[in-house]
Short mmCIF file of C-alpha atoms and ligand atoms in Angstrom, two decimals:
data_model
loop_
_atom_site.label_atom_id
_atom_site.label_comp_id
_atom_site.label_asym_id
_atom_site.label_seq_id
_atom_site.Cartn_x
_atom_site.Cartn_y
_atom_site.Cartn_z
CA UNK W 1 -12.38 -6.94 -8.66
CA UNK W 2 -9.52 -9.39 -7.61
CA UNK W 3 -7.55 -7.76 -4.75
CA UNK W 4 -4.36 -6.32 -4.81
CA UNK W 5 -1.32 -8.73 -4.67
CA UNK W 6 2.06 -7.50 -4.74
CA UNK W 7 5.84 -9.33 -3.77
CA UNK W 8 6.98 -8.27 -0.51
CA UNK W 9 10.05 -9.17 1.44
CA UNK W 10 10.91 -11.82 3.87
CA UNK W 11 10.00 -9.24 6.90
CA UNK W 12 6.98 -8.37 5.17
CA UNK W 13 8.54 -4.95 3.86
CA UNK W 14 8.17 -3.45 0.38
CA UNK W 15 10.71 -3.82 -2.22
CA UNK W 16 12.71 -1.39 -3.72
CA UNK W 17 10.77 0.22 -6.58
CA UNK W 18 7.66 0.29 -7.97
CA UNK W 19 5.33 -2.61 -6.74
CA UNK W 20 5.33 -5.49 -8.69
CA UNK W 21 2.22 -6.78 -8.90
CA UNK W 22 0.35 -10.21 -8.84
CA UNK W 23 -2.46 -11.15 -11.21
CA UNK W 24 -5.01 -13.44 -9.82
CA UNK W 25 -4.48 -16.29 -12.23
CA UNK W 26 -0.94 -16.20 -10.63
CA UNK W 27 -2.44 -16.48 -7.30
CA UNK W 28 -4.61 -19.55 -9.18
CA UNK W 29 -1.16 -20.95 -10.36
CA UNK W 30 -0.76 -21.80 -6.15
CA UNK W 31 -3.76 -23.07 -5.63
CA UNK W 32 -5.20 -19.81 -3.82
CA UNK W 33 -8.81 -19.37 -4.92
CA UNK W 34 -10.78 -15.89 -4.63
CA UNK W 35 -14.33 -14.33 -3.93
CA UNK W 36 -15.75 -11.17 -3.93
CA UNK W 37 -19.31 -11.00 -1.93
CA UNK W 38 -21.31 -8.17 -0.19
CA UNK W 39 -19.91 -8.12 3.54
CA UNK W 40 -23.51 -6.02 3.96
CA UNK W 41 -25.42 -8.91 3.79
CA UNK W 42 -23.03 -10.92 5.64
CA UNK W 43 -24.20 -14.54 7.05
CA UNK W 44 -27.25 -14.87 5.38
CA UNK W 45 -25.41 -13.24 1.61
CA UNK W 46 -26.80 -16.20 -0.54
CA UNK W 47 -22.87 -16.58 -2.71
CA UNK W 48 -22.07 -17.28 0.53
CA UNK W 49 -24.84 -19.77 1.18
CA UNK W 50 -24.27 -21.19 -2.16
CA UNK W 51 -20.33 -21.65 -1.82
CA UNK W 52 -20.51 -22.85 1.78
CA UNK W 53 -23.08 -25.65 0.40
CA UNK W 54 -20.81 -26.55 -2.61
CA UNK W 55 -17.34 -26.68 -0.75
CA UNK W 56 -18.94 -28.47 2.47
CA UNK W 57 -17.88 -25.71 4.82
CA UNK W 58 -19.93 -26.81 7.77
CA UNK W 59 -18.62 -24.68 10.58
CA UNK W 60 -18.61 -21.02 10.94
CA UNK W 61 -17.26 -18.69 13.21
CA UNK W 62 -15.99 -14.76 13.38
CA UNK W 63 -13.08 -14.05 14.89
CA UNK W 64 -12.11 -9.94 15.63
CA UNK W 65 -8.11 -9.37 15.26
CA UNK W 66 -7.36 -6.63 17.17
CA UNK W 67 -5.57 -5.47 21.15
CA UNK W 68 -9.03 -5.23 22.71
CA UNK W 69 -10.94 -8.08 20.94
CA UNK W 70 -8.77 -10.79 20.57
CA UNK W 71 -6.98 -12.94 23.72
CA UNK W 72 -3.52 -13.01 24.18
CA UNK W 73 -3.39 -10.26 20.84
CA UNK W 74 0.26 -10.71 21.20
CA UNK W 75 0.52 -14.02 21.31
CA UNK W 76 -1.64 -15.04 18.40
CA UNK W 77 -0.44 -11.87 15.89
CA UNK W 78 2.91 -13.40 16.33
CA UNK W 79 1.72 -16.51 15.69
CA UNK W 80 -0.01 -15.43 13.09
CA UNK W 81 2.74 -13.99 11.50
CA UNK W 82 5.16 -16.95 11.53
CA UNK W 83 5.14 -19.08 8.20
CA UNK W 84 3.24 -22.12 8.74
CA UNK W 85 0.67 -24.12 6.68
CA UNK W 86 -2.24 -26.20 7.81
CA UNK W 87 -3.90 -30.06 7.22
CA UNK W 88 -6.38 -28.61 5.67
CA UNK W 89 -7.93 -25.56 3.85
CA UNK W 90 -7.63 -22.24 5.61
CA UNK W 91 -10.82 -20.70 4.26
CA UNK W 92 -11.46 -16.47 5.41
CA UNK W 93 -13.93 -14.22 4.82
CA UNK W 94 -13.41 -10.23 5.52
CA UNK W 95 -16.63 -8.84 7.13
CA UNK W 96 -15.19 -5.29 8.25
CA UNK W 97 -11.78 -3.87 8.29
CA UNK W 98 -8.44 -5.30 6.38
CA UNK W 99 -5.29 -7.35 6.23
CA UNK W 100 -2.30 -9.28 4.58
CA UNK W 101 -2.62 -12.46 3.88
CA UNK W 102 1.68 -13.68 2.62
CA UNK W 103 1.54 -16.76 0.49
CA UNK W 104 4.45 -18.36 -0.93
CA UNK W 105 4.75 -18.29 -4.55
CA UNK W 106 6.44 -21.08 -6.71
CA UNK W 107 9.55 -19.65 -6.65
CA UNK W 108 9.19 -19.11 -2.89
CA UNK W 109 9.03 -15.51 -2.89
CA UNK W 110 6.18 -14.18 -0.58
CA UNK W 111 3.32 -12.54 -2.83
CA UNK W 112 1.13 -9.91 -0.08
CA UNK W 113 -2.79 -10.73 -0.55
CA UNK W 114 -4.31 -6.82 0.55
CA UNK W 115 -7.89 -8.74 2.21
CA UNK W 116 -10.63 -6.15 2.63
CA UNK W 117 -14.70 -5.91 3.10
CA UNK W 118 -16.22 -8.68 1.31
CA UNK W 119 -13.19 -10.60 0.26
CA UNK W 120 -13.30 -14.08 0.51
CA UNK W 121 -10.01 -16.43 0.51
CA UNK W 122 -9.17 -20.02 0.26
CA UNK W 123 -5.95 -20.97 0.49
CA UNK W 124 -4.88 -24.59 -0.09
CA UNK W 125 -3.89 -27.54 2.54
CA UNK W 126 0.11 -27.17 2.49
CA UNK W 127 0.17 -23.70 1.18
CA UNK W 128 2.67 -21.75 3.11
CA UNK W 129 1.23 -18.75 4.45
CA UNK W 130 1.32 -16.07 7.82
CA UNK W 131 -1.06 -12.85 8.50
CA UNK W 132 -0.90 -9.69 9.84
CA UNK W 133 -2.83 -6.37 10.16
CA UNK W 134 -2.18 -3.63 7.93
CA UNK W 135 -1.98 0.21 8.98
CA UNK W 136 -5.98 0.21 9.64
CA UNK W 137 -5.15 -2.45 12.84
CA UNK W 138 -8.02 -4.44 12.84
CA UNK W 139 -10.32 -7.15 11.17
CA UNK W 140 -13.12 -8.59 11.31
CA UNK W 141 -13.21 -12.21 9.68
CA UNK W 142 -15.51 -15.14 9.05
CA UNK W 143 -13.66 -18.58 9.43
CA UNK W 144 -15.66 -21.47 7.55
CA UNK W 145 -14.14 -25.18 7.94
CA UNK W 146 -15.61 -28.76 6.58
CA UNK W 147 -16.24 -30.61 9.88
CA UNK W 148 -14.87 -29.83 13.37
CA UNK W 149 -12.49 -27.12 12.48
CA UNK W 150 -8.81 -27.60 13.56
CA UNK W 151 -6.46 -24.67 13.44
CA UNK W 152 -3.34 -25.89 14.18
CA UNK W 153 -0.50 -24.38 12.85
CA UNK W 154 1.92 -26.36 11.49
CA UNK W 155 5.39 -24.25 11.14
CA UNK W 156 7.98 -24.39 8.27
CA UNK W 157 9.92 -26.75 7.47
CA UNK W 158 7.04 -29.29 6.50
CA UNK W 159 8.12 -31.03 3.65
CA UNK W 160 7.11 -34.69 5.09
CA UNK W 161 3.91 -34.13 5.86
CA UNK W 162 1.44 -35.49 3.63
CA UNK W 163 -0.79 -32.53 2.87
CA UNK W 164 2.62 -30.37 2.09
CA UNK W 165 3.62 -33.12 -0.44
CA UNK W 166 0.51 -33.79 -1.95
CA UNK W 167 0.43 -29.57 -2.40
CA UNK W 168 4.18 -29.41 -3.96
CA UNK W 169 2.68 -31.98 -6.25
CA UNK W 170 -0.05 -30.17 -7.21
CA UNK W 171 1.90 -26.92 -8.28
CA UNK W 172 5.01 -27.66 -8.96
CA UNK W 173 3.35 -30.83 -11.39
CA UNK W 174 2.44 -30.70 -14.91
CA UNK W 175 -1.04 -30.78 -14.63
CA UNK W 176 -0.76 -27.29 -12.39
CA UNK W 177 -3.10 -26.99 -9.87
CA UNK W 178 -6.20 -25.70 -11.21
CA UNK W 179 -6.52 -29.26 -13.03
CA UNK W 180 -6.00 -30.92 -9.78
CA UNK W 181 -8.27 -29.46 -8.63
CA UNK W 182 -11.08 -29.55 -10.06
C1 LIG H 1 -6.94 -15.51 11.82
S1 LIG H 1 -6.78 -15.63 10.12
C2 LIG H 1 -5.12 -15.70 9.56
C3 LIG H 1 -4.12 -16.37 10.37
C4 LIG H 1 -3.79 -17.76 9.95
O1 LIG H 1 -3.07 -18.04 9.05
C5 LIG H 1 -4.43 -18.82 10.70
O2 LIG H 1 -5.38 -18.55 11.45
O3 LIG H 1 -4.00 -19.94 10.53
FE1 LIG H 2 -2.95 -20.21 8.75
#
């Protein structure tokens, strides 16, 4: 089952009306690239095994969002939360709880990614995205990165950065990005 994806405001909030929802291949249209798995079986799940070994994703951690778990909660949730886009893949995988991941959509409206148990996420180099809890306040996620993982957040406006360009190409191009690619 693809999650649920739905357009939300610039805050975050709900629209007016019923939800308008996002197919997957939409989410596919940006570049954003879906798994489901069995968070039971966790680390040693062998779709897990098997993607991490195709995509290169050396490095592994878990990281627990939430006020007790997480240093400086405030600090990073707000973080978090402001639009930015990375270098590189940002690559997730829900063990326990939920969350929303906001990715921009071609026309720059933000579509809401509802992450849960046993989702797994990729979202491109240059995407723009941000990340917050939903009503259940916490998450448990698996971080997976090719090499020596780098985080940094790189906050909108990026449009002269390499990765951001070579993205725009990518979607807003012809070809579309699932030829890219692949
Ligand atoms: C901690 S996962 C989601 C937040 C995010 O976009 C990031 O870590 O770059
Ligand atoms: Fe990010």
């Amino acid at each position: 089952m693809a999650p649920q994806a739905w357009i939300v405001g610039e805050k975050g909030e709900d629209l007016q009306g019923p939800k308008e929802f996002v197919p997957l291949s939409k989410l596919e249209d940006i570049g954003v690239l879906y798994w489901q798995l069995d968070p039971k079986k966790s680390e040693s799940e062998e779709e897990l095994a098997k993607i991490r070994k195709e995509r290169g994703y050396s490095y592994m951690d878990l990281i627990e969002i939430c006020p007790d778990k997480l240093e400086n909660y405030e600090e990073k949730v707000k973080n978090f939360f402001t639009e930015h886009m990375h270098a590189d893949e940002e690559i997730r995988y829900c063990l326990e709880g939920s969350g929303y991941f906001d990715v921009r959509d071609k026309d720059d409206k933000w579509i809401r990614i509802w992450i849960k148990g046993g989702d797994m996420i990729i979202l491109p180099a240059g995407i723009y995205h941000r990340f917050t809890l939903d009503n259940a306040n916490y998450v448990k996620l698996m971080r997976l990165f090719i090499g020596e993982p780098v985080w940094t957040a790189l906050n909108r406006p990026q449009e002269g950065h390499p990765a951001r360009q070579e993205y725009v190409k990518n979607v807003m191009g012809s070809t579309g990005f699932a030829l890219a690619a692949h």
